[in-house]
Each structure stands twice: as C-alpha cells, then as structure tokens.
C-alpha cells in the first residue's frame, strides 16, 4: 500500500501540465540529438545541463531524464539505419539491426527496438519503485567509513567496466580525483592546485568538465568523419515497412526481450554497470543459447530485441544506486549527480524523506517519458530518418554556440569557456590515445565526496585508520573492492573482459 501511495504521489507530480511539457521537450530534444549521428546521451545531457538552471529541481531532473531516454532511442535509430551507434550501449544493436536494414527490414528492427525498450523501461521503473525504499533504509545505517568504502567500490567498478586498457582506466580515475582536489580546502582554507588563478579558487566547475570532455570532444571527433562515408537508409532509397512484423519475428523477439530486461535490470544496479554492460551481456547470452549462432551478425532479430531491452532496463535501474546511495554508476549518472548538486540537493538515502515529491515524481516521469518516446518514435520514424540527411557542417557551429553561451551563463565568465575548450581538446586527445573519459568524470565527482567522508571518519575515530576495517559493513565493502581488483588482475578475467568489449 505504501508503494501505491508513493507512486500516486509521483504521478501527481509527473502528470502536471508543466512537468509533462518539459518531459515531452526533454524526450523530443533527446530524440533529435540522438538521431543525428555522433552525439550520445552523455554529450547531450552535458551540453544541455545549463538550460535547466532556471527550472525547479523536479522539472529540471524530469527534463534531463527525458533527454536521457530520448537520446538512447535516437541512438538505436542511427545504429540501425546508419550503422553509427550514438552511444556505446547501441554498439551491439548496430550489428544485427544494420544487417536487418540492409535486407529491407529496417522498420521491423526499429519497431522491435522501440517496443522492447518501452517494455524494459516499464519494468525498470517498477523495480526502482520497489527496491529503492529498502535500499535507502539500508543506506541510512551507513556512517562516514561505510560511505568512503562504498566510493572506493564505485571507483574500482568504474575501472573494471571501462573499455580498453585497465592501466589507462586507473590513470583516468586518478586524474579525475586530482582535478576534484583543485580549489580552496574548506577546512584549512589552503589553495590546492589553483596555479594562483583566482577563477580556480572555487574549484573546476562540473559543467565545464562534462561539456568539454564529452560534448566538444565529440564534435571534434565527428568533424573527422566525411559526410559521404555515412551510408543512410532514407525513405528515398528504401521504403520503411514499419508494421511488417511476422509471427516468427514475435516468436523470436519476445523471449529475448524478457531475458534482456531481466539481465539489464540486475546489471544496471551494480556500481559501474548501467546500460552498456547489459547490452553486451544480453547479446552474448542470445548468441550462446541460440540453436543457430551463425544467424547473429546477419540480421537476427534477437540481436536487436535483447540488447535494446537490456540497455534500457539497465539505464533505468542505474538510477537506484545514484538516488539511494549517492553513488553514480556511470558518466550519465555522474552528470545527474552534478545536476542535483547544482540545485542544492544531495543525492543519497535522505533524498527520499527530504524530497519525496522530487524522488517519486522523477520515478513516475520515467514511465511517462518512455510512453512519450513510443508515441514520438513510431509514427515519426520517417521524419527522424529525413533528419539524417542534414549536413553536420551546418549543425556543429550552432551546437558550439549553444555550448559557449551555456557555459558562459554559469558565472558570466569567459574563463569558463576557455576551460571548456581546453577540456574539449583533452577529451579529443584521450579518444586518440584510447582513454575512456567516463572514469575521469566519476573520479572527479566522487573525489570530493570521498575526501569529505574520509576526513569525517578519521575525525570521529580520533585519527584511527583501522576504523575502515573494524566496522563490519565498511570492511565487507573494502573486501569486495580488493576481490574486484584481484579478479581484474587475473589473466582469465582480463581475457574475458577483453572479449566482452570486442564483441562488435
């Protein structure tokens, strides 16, 4: 009954005219930007974060969540039609989705992705509503030592789940932690790594780092791709048969959707998980259990239904650790944490009791957002496809101008625009060096919180460092971190991890 009353509160907030309107705007913007090749959810939310400053916190979060879902839906559209995944989680969708498009079944692939995502999103929303309250109650028993240990687990998980070299992922986390130290120490008043630059005394702004590393770097990367290299299935070249969905398609797709939803929901909750791990794991599972694995890579509908359901379910349930523990599971959740702190809201177990309307309104809006996306995407797929013909050289100047105006508006400082450009060049260099920027952003977000909890724990224990191993929960979490490190170093795990991220 308590769950129903909480959901009723959530829907009363989410279904107000203002919040539905901003949810619609968020899903529309997300779909538009997601459809256009190149910009994924991380870059999109980072770029549009400044637009939410003037909104109420609940409305702002609902809009950002809408952008998140919209960009993911749009990303799958480009993965199927252009073989250009807008987001890492859509990489495996492109494998069979694009082959379906080449065989004249683009509409069937898009319909499968949309309906599978809606089903998984609905299940994910229910799971958040069911499991978030007990997890938040558990989190209330956490002290500073437990929170510090939890942050350590989160950072180690970010390294494990990062693509590419482990050494590079560790280096990116450390760099993020160091960037998080820049500014004036709150307790001692000492300046740290400010280089005597007054603008750095308050630290580096989160929006600047996120927009530079993801938004600007993505634009520079996109400018390297020639327009003529993109093979686009527009209506002029091939008629989309949207409702051409056979009984055999349904027989193959629905079990994959169920398995993908279950797998993605579980993996999304894990720190460091999110949408990416679920989609890769679902594709591997479908391929393993298929009586004819040779169909995969040649247009198997299970290769679209499973991963698309898994990444959407994982994306939804990744909100659970962020909202209840204050632990961002991936770069998108790190940006959402940044959005909450910008509105002076501290994510964690207290958010449910201190801001129940925001918490339950956000959860209810996820279902509303997913429904809006189905309504938006299915009838308007032809329109979205036409947008793919817009030349990128006409788009990127406008995107750059919006970025510059957004960052400048943070504190009316041209210095921030310069910093954004520097982080954009850094992000581009990282992509060339094979370094994923997501662990850096997680380190940047978690670093100051880790330092705060470390100091509190040591203060309460009067400087005794054994407090982290004498408290059972803290010791258990640190043991999990050590086990993850040991497993990561093991040759067999390293080989499997490499295979998992090279499945495409």
Short mmCIF file of C-alpha atoms in Angstrom, two decimals:
data_model
loop_
_atom_site.label_atom_id
_atom_site.label_comp_id
_atom_site.label_asym_id
_atom_site.label_seq_id
_atom_site.Cartn_x
_atom_site.Cartn_y
_atom_site.Cartn_z
CA UNK A 1 0.00 0.00 0.00
CA UNK A 2 2.86 2.35 0.80
CA UNK A 3 4.29 1.71 -2.65
CA UNK A 4 0.96 2.57 -4.28
CA UNK A 5 0.63 5.78 -2.29
CA UNK A 6 4.21 6.72 -3.20
CA UNK A 7 3.52 6.06 -6.88
CA UNK A 8 0.31 8.08 -6.62
CA UNK A 9 2.36 10.98 -5.24
CA UNK A 10 4.86 10.50 -8.07
CA UNK A 11 2.23 10.53 -10.81
CA UNK A 12 0.52 13.56 -9.26
CA UNK A 13 3.84 15.39 -9.69
CA UNK A 14 4.85 13.92 -13.06
CA UNK A 15 1.46 14.46 -14.68
CA UNK A 16 1.21 18.19 -14.00
CA UNK A 17 0.99 20.16 -17.23
CA UNK A 18 4.35 21.78 -16.65
CA UNK A 19 6.23 18.54 -15.94
CA UNK A 20 4.61 16.64 -18.82
CA UNK A 21 5.53 19.54 -21.11
CA UNK A 22 9.18 19.51 -20.00
CA UNK A 23 9.25 15.71 -20.15
CA UNK A 24 8.00 16.00 -23.74
CA UNK A 25 10.59 18.68 -24.52
CA UNK A 26 13.32 16.50 -22.99
CA UNK A 27 12.32 13.40 -24.95
CA UNK A 28 11.96 15.43 -28.15
CA UNK A 29 15.36 17.12 -27.78
CA UNK A 30 16.94 13.82 -26.77
CA UNK A 31 15.46 12.03 -29.78
CA UNK A 32 16.51 14.81 -32.16
CA UNK A 33 20.08 14.90 -30.92
CA UNK A 34 20.24 11.12 -30.55
CA UNK A 35 19.04 10.62 -34.13
CA UNK A 36 21.72 12.91 -35.50
CA UNK A 37 24.89 10.82 -35.71
CA UNK A 38 27.61 11.46 -33.20
CA UNK A 39 26.04 12.97 -30.08
CA UNK A 40 25.06 10.32 -27.49
CA UNK A 41 23.20 10.76 -24.16
CA UNK A 42 26.29 11.77 -22.17
CA UNK A 43 27.26 14.56 -24.52
CA UNK A 44 23.64 15.63 -24.96
CA UNK A 45 22.89 15.95 -21.25
CA UNK A 46 26.25 17.61 -20.59
CA UNK A 47 25.60 20.16 -23.34
CA UNK A 48 22.05 20.93 -22.24
CA UNK A 49 22.68 20.98 -18.48
CA UNK A 50 22.94 24.80 -18.28
CA UNK A 51 19.45 25.12 -19.80
CA UNK A 52 17.97 23.63 -16.63
CA UNK A 53 19.39 26.25 -14.25
CA UNK A 54 16.26 28.38 -14.26
CA UNK A 55 13.90 25.41 -13.74
CA UNK A 56 12.63 23.92 -10.50
CA UNK A 57 14.75 20.90 -9.44
CA UNK A 58 11.98 18.34 -10.11
CA UNK A 59 11.18 19.76 -13.52
CA UNK A 60 14.88 20.01 -14.39
CA UNK A 61 15.53 16.37 -13.49
CA UNK A 62 12.45 15.17 -15.36
CA UNK A 63 13.64 17.04 -18.44
CA UNK A 64 17.19 15.63 -18.16
CA UNK A 65 15.81 12.11 -17.70
CA UNK A 66 13.68 12.67 -20.82
CA UNK A 67 16.79 13.71 -22.75
CA UNK A 68 18.48 10.53 -21.50
CA UNK A 69 15.76 8.22 -22.81
CA UNK A 70 15.30 10.23 -25.98
CA UNK A 71 18.97 10.17 -26.89
CA UNK A 72 19.07 6.42 -26.28
CA UNK A 73 16.06 5.80 -28.53
CA UNK A 74 17.58 8.07 -31.16
CA UNK A 75 20.93 6.30 -30.78
CA UNK A 76 19.34 2.97 -31.69
CA UNK A 77 17.76 4.59 -34.77
CA UNK A 78 21.17 5.69 -36.07
CA UNK A 79 22.68 2.33 -35.12
CA UNK A 80 20.10 0.50 -37.25
CA UNK A 81 19.88 2.89 -40.19
CA UNK A 82 23.41 4.30 -40.40
CA UNK A 83 25.48 1.67 -38.57
CA UNK A 84 26.68 4.54 -36.40
CA UNK A 85 25.77 3.94 -32.71
CA UNK A 86 25.04 7.19 -30.91
CA UNK A 87 26.04 5.56 -27.62
CA UNK A 88 28.24 2.62 -26.55
CA UNK A 89 25.17 0.69 -25.41
CA UNK A 90 23.85 0.76 -29.01
CA UNK A 91 27.00 -0.78 -30.46
CA UNK A 92 25.67 -4.34 -30.38
CA UNK A 93 22.28 -3.20 -31.72
CA UNK A 94 24.08 -1.99 -34.83
CA UNK A 95 25.48 -5.47 -35.56
CA UNK A 96 22.19 -7.14 -36.44
CA UNK A 97 19.97 -4.07 -36.70
CA UNK A 98 22.03 -2.66 -39.55
CA UNK A 99 22.03 -6.03 -41.33
CA UNK A 100 18.23 -6.12 -40.99
CA UNK A 101 18.11 -2.65 -42.57
CA UNK A 102 20.29 -3.83 -45.45
CA UNK A 103 17.82 -6.65 -46.04
CA UNK A 104 14.89 -4.26 -46.24
CA UNK A 105 13.72 -4.84 -42.64
CA UNK A 106 14.73 -1.50 -41.11
CA UNK A 107 11.16 -0.79 -39.96
CA UNK A 108 10.90 -4.16 -38.21
CA UNK A 109 14.22 -3.56 -36.41
CA UNK A 110 13.13 -0.07 -35.31
CA UNK A 111 9.76 -1.36 -34.09
CA UNK A 112 11.45 -4.18 -32.17
CA UNK A 113 13.86 -1.73 -30.54
CA UNK A 114 11.11 0.72 -29.60
CA UNK A 115 8.67 -1.82 -28.11
CA UNK A 116 11.44 -3.76 -26.34
CA UNK A 117 12.78 -0.54 -24.84
CA UNK A 118 9.31 0.52 -23.66
CA UNK A 119 8.66 -2.85 -22.00
CA UNK A 120 12.09 -2.86 -20.33
CA UNK A 121 11.69 0.75 -19.24
CA UNK A 122 8.33 -0.02 -17.63
CA UNK A 123 9.78 -2.99 -15.73
CA UNK A 124 12.83 -0.93 -14.71
CA UNK A 125 10.59 1.82 -13.34
CA UNK A 126 8.64 -0.68 -11.25
CA UNK A 127 11.91 -2.16 -9.91
CA UNK A 128 13.13 1.28 -8.86
CA UNK A 129 9.86 1.94 -7.06
CA UNK A 130 10.02 -1.46 -5.31
CA UNK A 131 13.69 -1.66 -4.35
CA UNK A 132 14.73 1.96 -3.81
CA UNK A 133 12.97 2.40 -0.41
CA UNK A 134 14.55 -0.69 1.29
CA UNK A 135 17.95 0.21 -0.15
CA UNK A 136 17.60 3.76 1.13
CA UNK A 137 16.66 2.42 4.57
CA UNK A 138 19.78 0.24 4.50
CA UNK A 139 21.86 3.20 3.40
CA UNK A 140 20.68 5.17 6.45
CA UNK A 141 22.75 2.77 8.60
CA UNK A 142 25.87 3.89 6.73
CA UNK A 143 28.41 6.06 8.54
CA UNK A 144 31.31 8.03 7.02
CA UNK A 145 33.55 4.92 6.96
CA UNK A 146 30.93 2.91 5.05
CA UNK A 147 30.35 5.71 2.55
CA UNK A 148 34.09 6.03 1.95
CA UNK A 149 34.34 2.27 1.35
CA UNK A 150 31.33 2.44 -0.99
CA UNK A 151 33.00 5.20 -3.02
CA UNK A 152 36.12 3.03 -3.31
CA UNK A 153 33.98 0.15 -4.62
CA UNK A 154 32.36 2.53 -7.12
CA UNK A 155 35.69 3.73 -8.48
CA UNK A 156 37.12 0.21 -8.74
CA UNK A 157 33.93 -0.88 -10.54
CA UNK A 158 34.33 2.05 -12.94
CA UNK A 159 37.81 0.76 -13.79
CA UNK A 160 36.56 -2.81 -14.27
CA UNK A 161 33.72 -1.76 -16.55
CA UNK A 162 35.75 0.72 -18.59
CA UNK A 163 36.58 -0.30 -22.12
CA UNK A 164 40.22 -0.71 -23.17
CA UNK A 165 43.34 -0.83 -21.03
CA UNK A 166 42.93 -1.20 -17.26
CA UNK A 167 46.07 0.86 -16.67
CA UNK A 168 44.60 3.71 -18.71
CA UNK A 169 41.29 3.46 -16.81
CA UNK A 170 43.13 3.66 -13.47
CA UNK A 171 45.11 6.66 -14.75
CA UNK A 172 41.87 8.39 -15.77
CA UNK A 173 40.32 7.80 -12.33
CA UNK A 174 43.41 9.23 -10.62
CA UNK A 175 43.39 12.25 -12.95
CA UNK A 176 39.71 12.79 -12.10
CA UNK A 177 40.47 12.60 -8.36
CA UNK A 178 43.28 15.16 -8.76
CA UNK A 179 41.04 17.52 -10.75
CA UNK A 180 38.47 17.21 -7.97
CA UNK A 181 41.07 18.49 -5.49
CA UNK A 182 41.56 21.79 -7.33
CA UNK A 183 40.31 24.76 -5.32
CA UNK A 184 40.33 26.00 -1.75
CA UNK A 185 40.34 23.44 1.04
CA UNK A 186 37.17 24.04 3.05
CA UNK A 187 38.70 23.13 6.43
CA UNK A 188 42.14 24.74 6.24
CA UNK A 189 41.50 27.46 3.66
CA UNK A 190 44.60 26.38 1.75
CA UNK A 191 44.63 26.73 -2.01
CA UNK A 192 45.29 23.47 -3.86
CA UNK A 193 46.48 23.26 -7.49
CA UNK A 194 45.00 26.68 -8.33
CA UNK A 195 48.20 27.95 -10.03
CA UNK A 196 47.36 31.35 -8.46
CA UNK A 197 44.45 31.72 -10.87
CA UNK A 198 41.55 33.42 -9.00
CA UNK A 199 38.90 31.65 -11.09
CA UNK A 200 40.14 28.27 -9.83
CA UNK A 201 39.81 29.12 -6.13
CA UNK A 202 36.29 27.64 -6.07
CA UNK A 203 37.42 24.56 -7.96
CA UNK A 204 36.72 23.48 -11.53
CA UNK A 205 33.05 23.67 -12.47
CA UNK A 206 31.46 20.30 -13.19
CA UNK A 207 29.58 21.60 -16.25
CA UNK A 208 32.84 22.76 -17.83
CA UNK A 209 34.48 19.35 -17.45
CA UNK A 210 31.44 17.40 -18.67
CA UNK A 211 30.73 19.63 -21.68
CA UNK A 212 34.40 19.76 -22.70
CA UNK A 213 35.24 16.06 -22.31
CA UNK A 214 32.06 14.74 -23.86
CA UNK A 215 30.38 17.50 -25.91
CA UNK A 216 33.24 19.43 -27.52
CA UNK A 217 35.46 16.35 -27.93
CA UNK A 218 32.54 14.56 -29.63
CA UNK A 219 32.09 17.45 -32.07
CA UNK A 220 35.81 17.41 -32.96
CA UNK A 221 35.67 13.64 -33.47
CA UNK A 222 32.59 13.95 -35.71
CA UNK A 223 34.29 16.53 -37.90
CA UNK A 224 36.80 13.83 -38.86
CA UNK A 225 34.09 11.72 -40.50
CA UNK A 226 33.29 12.56 -44.10
CA UNK A 227 29.61 13.02 -44.93
CA UNK A 228 29.84 10.69 -47.93
CA UNK A 229 31.18 7.87 -45.71
CA UNK A 230 27.82 7.60 -43.93
CA UNK A 231 25.52 5.07 -45.56
CA UNK A 232 22.00 6.20 -44.70
CA UNK A 233 18.78 4.29 -45.42
CA UNK A 234 16.42 7.18 -46.03
CA UNK A 235 12.94 6.85 -47.39
CA UNK A 236 14.18 8.00 -50.78
CA UNK A 237 16.40 4.96 -51.03
CA UNK A 238 14.28 2.40 -49.31
CA UNK A 239 10.68 2.37 -48.07
CA UNK A 240 10.40 1.60 -44.36
CA UNK A 241 7.89 -1.18 -43.67
CA UNK A 242 7.14 -0.29 -40.06
CA UNK A 243 4.34 -2.70 -39.30
CA UNK A 244 5.79 -5.65 -41.21
CA UNK A 245 6.17 -7.78 -38.07
CA UNK A 246 5.61 -11.51 -38.64
CA UNK A 247 4.57 -14.20 -36.17
CA UNK A 248 8.06 -15.68 -36.49
CA UNK A 249 9.57 -12.28 -35.56
CA UNK A 250 7.38 -12.17 -32.45
CA UNK A 251 8.27 -15.77 -31.51
CA UNK A 252 11.97 -14.97 -31.65
CA UNK A 253 11.83 -11.43 -30.19
CA UNK A 254 9.69 -11.71 -27.05
CA UNK A 255 11.83 -14.29 -25.13
CA UNK A 256 14.93 -12.23 -25.98
CA UNK A 257 13.13 -9.13 -24.69
CA UNK A 258 12.29 -10.85 -21.40
CA UNK A 259 15.84 -12.17 -20.94
CA UNK A 260 17.36 -8.82 -21.88
CA UNK A 261 15.08 -6.98 -19.44
CA UNK A 262 16.00 -9.32 -16.55
CA UNK A 263 19.73 -9.24 -17.31
CA UNK A 264 19.84 -5.48 -17.84
CA UNK A 265 17.86 -4.78 -14.66
CA UNK A 266 20.29 -6.75 -12.49
CA UNK A 267 23.49 -5.47 -14.11
CA UNK A 268 22.24 -1.88 -14.10
CA UNK A 269 22.04 -1.83 -10.30
CA UNK A 270 25.71 -2.78 -9.91
CA UNK A 271 28.07 0.15 -9.39
CA UNK A 272 29.89 0.69 -12.67
CA UNK A 273 27.14 -1.08 -14.63
CA UNK A 274 24.45 0.93 -16.35
CA UNK A 275 23.23 0.38 -19.88
CA UNK A 276 26.47 -0.72 -21.55
CA UNK A 277 27.22 -3.93 -19.65
CA UNK A 278 23.65 -5.21 -20.00
CA UNK A 279 23.53 -4.80 -23.78
CA UNK A 280 26.86 -6.60 -24.32
CA UNK A 281 25.93 -9.40 -21.88
CA UNK A 282 22.49 -9.82 -23.47
CA UNK A 283 23.94 -10.12 -26.96
CA UNK A 284 26.44 -12.74 -25.80
CA UNK A 285 23.68 -14.66 -23.98
CA UNK A 286 21.38 -14.70 -27.02
CA UNK A 287 24.22 -15.85 -29.23
CA UNK A 288 25.24 -18.60 -26.78
CA UNK A 289 21.77 -20.10 -26.33
CA UNK A 290 20.70 -19.77 -29.98
CA UNK A 291 20.39 -23.12 -31.81
CA UNK A 292 21.90 -21.38 -34.83
CA UNK A 293 24.52 -18.80 -33.70
CA UNK A 294 25.57 -18.20 -37.31
CA UNK A 295 22.40 -16.05 -37.77
CA UNK A 296 23.93 -13.44 -35.47
CA UNK A 297 25.72 -10.76 -37.39
CA UNK A 298 23.46 -11.39 -40.38
CA UNK A 299 20.23 -9.79 -39.19
CA UNK A 300 18.99 -11.87 -36.22
CA UNK A 301 16.05 -10.09 -34.57
CA UNK A 302 17.10 -11.44 -31.14
CA UNK A 303 20.32 -9.43 -31.57
CA UNK A 304 18.17 -6.26 -31.56
CA UNK A 305 15.42 -7.20 -29.07
CA UNK A 306 17.72 -8.49 -26.29
CA UNK A 307 20.36 -5.72 -26.20
CA UNK A 308 17.83 -2.90 -26.69
CA UNK A 309 15.72 -4.21 -23.78
CA UNK A 310 18.81 -4.76 -21.64
CA UNK A 311 20.29 -1.32 -22.16
CA UNK A 312 17.01 0.43 -21.39
CA UNK A 313 16.37 -1.69 -18.28
CA UNK A 314 19.96 -1.10 -17.14
CA UNK A 315 19.66 2.62 -17.77
CA UNK A 316 16.55 2.76 -15.57
CA UNK A 317 17.87 0.66 -12.68
CA UNK A 318 21.21 2.52 -12.67
CA UNK A 319 19.21 5.33 -11.03
CA UNK A 320 18.85 3.13 -7.92
CA UNK A 321 22.45 3.43 -6.57
CA UNK A 322 22.58 7.09 -7.61
CA UNK A 323 19.35 8.07 -5.87
CA UNK A 324 19.59 5.85 -2.78
CA UNK A 325 23.34 5.78 -2.10
CA UNK A 326 24.52 8.89 -3.93
CA UNK A 327 26.82 6.63 -5.98
CA UNK A 328 26.79 7.36 -9.73
CA UNK A 329 27.07 4.10 -11.68
CA UNK A 330 28.28 5.69 -14.90
CA UNK A 331 29.08 9.00 -16.56
CA UNK A 332 25.41 9.87 -17.16
CA UNK A 333 24.57 9.32 -13.51
CA UNK A 334 27.61 11.41 -12.59
CA UNK A 335 26.12 14.25 -14.63
CA UNK A 336 22.76 13.69 -12.92
CA UNK A 337 24.53 13.97 -9.53
CA UNK A 338 26.04 17.21 -10.80
CA UNK A 339 22.56 18.42 -11.80
CA UNK A 340 21.22 17.61 -8.31
CA UNK A 341 24.07 19.40 -6.52
CA UNK A 342 23.64 22.43 -8.80
CA UNK A 343 20.10 22.65 -7.37
CA UNK A 344 21.46 22.18 -3.81
CA UNK A 345 20.08 18.65 -3.48
CA UNK A 346 22.38 15.98 -2.07
CA UNK A 347 21.66 12.55 -3.58
CA UNK A 348 21.55 9.73 -1.06
CA UNK A 349 19.17 8.00 1.35
CA UNK A 350 17.89 11.28 2.74
CA UNK A 351 16.57 12.40 -0.65
CA UNK A 352 13.52 10.15 -0.27
CA UNK A 353 12.46 11.68 3.04
CA UNK A 354 13.65 15.24 2.37
CA UNK A 355 12.35 15.49 -1.22
CA UNK A 356 9.63 12.82 -1.66
CA UNK A 357 7.87 14.76 -4.43
CA UNK A 358 11.12 15.02 -6.40
CA UNK A 359 12.08 11.36 -5.86
CA UNK A 360 8.72 9.79 -6.72
CA UNK A 361 7.95 12.41 -9.37
CA UNK A 362 11.19 11.50 -11.16
CA UNK A 363 10.39 7.78 -11.00
CA UNK A 364 6.85 8.28 -12.33
CA UNK A 365 8.18 10.54 -15.07
CA UNK A 366 10.34 7.66 -16.33
CA UNK A 367 7.21 5.75 -17.29
CA UNK A 368 5.65 8.88 -18.80
CA UNK A 369 8.88 9.57 -20.70
CA UNK A 370 9.06 6.05 -22.12
CA UNK A 371 5.42 6.25 -23.25
CA UNK A 372 6.05 9.62 -24.91
CA UNK A 373 9.02 8.14 -26.73
CA UNK A 374 6.97 5.31 -28.21
CA UNK A 375 4.37 7.85 -29.33
CA UNK A 376 7.10 10.11 -30.73
CA UNK A 377 9.26 7.49 -32.36
CA UNK A 378 6.95 5.07 -34.12
CA UNK A 379 4.76 7.44 -36.18
CA UNK A 380 7.59 9.87 -36.82
CA UNK A 381 10.36 7.47 -37.80
CA UNK A 382 10.18 8.76 -41.37
CA UNK A 383 10.78 12.31 -40.11
CA UNK A 384 13.70 11.24 -37.94
CA UNK A 385 15.22 9.44 -40.91
CA UNK A 386 14.99 12.59 -43.03
CA UNK A 387 16.94 14.46 -40.34
CA UNK A 388 19.88 12.17 -41.05
CA UNK A 389 20.36 13.97 -44.35
CA UNK A 390 21.15 17.27 -42.54
CA UNK A 391 24.81 18.07 -43.13
CA UNK A 392 26.88 18.06 -39.96
CA UNK A 393 28.85 21.10 -41.13
CA UNK A 394 25.61 23.07 -40.79
CA UNK A 395 24.89 21.75 -37.29
CA UNK A 396 28.12 21.93 -35.38
CA UNK A 397 28.55 25.76 -35.41
CA UNK A 398 25.11 26.08 -33.79
CA UNK A 399 25.96 23.39 -31.22
CA UNK A 400 29.25 25.11 -30.40
CA UNK A 401 27.49 28.45 -29.98
CA UNK A 402 24.91 26.90 -27.59
CA UNK A 403 27.74 25.29 -25.59
CA UNK A 404 29.65 28.56 -25.29
CA UNK A 405 26.53 30.52 -24.24
CA UNK A 406 25.55 27.81 -21.75
CA UNK A 407 28.95 27.69 -20.07
CA UNK A 408 29.28 31.49 -20.05
CA UNK A 409 25.91 31.74 -18.31
CA UNK A 410 27.17 29.64 -15.37
CA UNK A 411 29.00 32.63 -13.85
CA UNK A 412 29.24 35.16 -16.70
CA UNK A 413 32.92 34.32 -17.12
CA UNK A 414 34.81 33.90 -20.40
CA UNK A 415 37.39 31.90 -18.42
CA UNK A 416 34.91 29.00 -18.19
CA UNK A 417 34.50 28.99 -21.99
CA UNK A 418 38.29 28.78 -22.31
CA UNK A 419 38.38 25.92 -19.78
CA UNK A 420 35.66 24.10 -21.71
CA UNK A 421 37.73 24.40 -24.89
CA UNK A 422 40.80 23.05 -23.06
CA UNK A 423 38.84 20.06 -21.74
CA UNK A 424 37.42 19.55 -25.24
CA UNK A 425 40.93 19.26 -26.69
CA UNK A 426 41.88 16.98 -23.78
CA UNK A 427 38.85 14.78 -24.48
CA UNK A 428 39.80 14.56 -28.15
CA UNK A 429 43.37 13.63 -27.19
CA UNK A 430 42.02 10.96 -24.81
CA UNK A 431 39.94 9.41 -27.60
CA UNK A 432 43.02 9.25 -29.83
CA UNK A 433 45.02 7.65 -27.03
CA UNK A 434 42.29 5.08 -26.35
CA UNK A 435 41.47 6.50 -22.89
CA UNK A 436 37.78 6.48 -21.94
CA UNK A 437 36.80 9.76 -20.22
CA UNK A 438 33.94 8.25 -18.16
CA UNK A 439 36.24 7.02 -15.30
CA UNK A 440 37.75 10.52 -15.13
CA UNK A 441 34.32 12.09 -14.68
CA UNK A 442 33.40 9.55 -11.98
CA UNK A 443 36.68 10.26 -10.17
CA UNK A 444 36.01 13.99 -10.47
CA UNK A 445 32.51 13.64 -8.96
CA UNK A 446 33.36 11.08 -6.28
CA UNK A 447 36.75 12.57 -5.28
CA UNK A 448 35.49 15.49 -3.17
CA UNK A 449 32.85 13.25 -1.53
CA UNK A 450 35.45 10.58 -0.74
CA UNK A 451 37.71 13.18 0.82
CA UNK A 452 34.85 14.52 2.94
CA UNK A 453 33.84 11.06 4.21
CA UNK A 454 37.48 10.09 4.80
CA UNK A 455 38.00 13.17 6.97
CA UNK A 456 34.75 12.65 8.87
CA UNK A 457 35.57 9.00 9.57
CA UNK A 458 39.07 9.84 10.80
CA UNK A 459 37.76 12.74 12.90
CA UNK A 460 35.13 10.53 14.59
CA UNK A 461 37.71 7.81 15.24
CA UNK A 462 40.22 10.40 16.50
CA UNK A 463 42.66 9.65 13.71
CA UNK A 464 42.49 5.86 13.98
CA UNK A 465 42.71 4.47 10.38
CA UNK A 466 41.59 0.99 11.49
CA UNK A 467 38.01 2.34 11.63
CA UNK A 468 37.64 1.29 7.98
CA UNK A 469 38.33 -2.40 8.73
CA UNK A 470 36.87 -2.73 12.22
CA UNK A 471 33.34 -1.72 11.19
CA UNK A 472 31.76 -4.83 9.56
CA UNK A 473 29.98 -3.14 6.66
CA UNK A 474 32.95 -0.96 5.77
CA UNK A 475 35.30 -3.95 5.97
CA UNK A 476 32.97 -6.02 3.75
CA UNK A 477 32.80 -3.28 1.12
CA UNK A 478 36.58 -2.88 1.10
CA UNK A 479 36.91 -6.67 0.79
CA UNK A 480 34.63 -6.51 -2.27
CA UNK A 481 36.89 -3.82 -3.73
CA UNK A 482 40.00 -5.96 -3.11
CA UNK A 483 38.31 -9.01 -4.69
CA UNK A 484 37.34 -6.96 -7.73
CA UNK A 485 40.92 -5.75 -8.07
CA UNK A 486 42.28 -9.30 -7.72
CA UNK A 487 39.78 -10.65 -10.27
CA UNK A 488 40.61 -7.82 -12.64
CA UNK A 489 44.31 -8.72 -12.50
CA UNK A 490 43.66 -12.43 -13.10
CA UNK A 491 44.62 -13.40 -16.69
CA UNK A 492 41.40 -15.34 -17.34
CA UNK A 493 39.16 -12.42 -16.28
CA UNK A 494 41.27 -9.95 -18.26
CA UNK A 495 40.85 -12.12 -21.36
CA UNK A 496 37.08 -12.46 -20.87
CA UNK A 497 36.74 -8.71 -20.28
CA UNK A 498 38.64 -8.03 -23.48
CA UNK A 499 36.39 -10.43 -25.42
CA UNK A 500 33.23 -8.86 -23.96
CA UNK A 501 34.10 -5.39 -25.17
CA UNK A 502 35.29 -6.57 -28.58
CA UNK A 503 32.13 -8.49 -29.37
CA UNK A 504 31.28 -5.94 -32.02
#
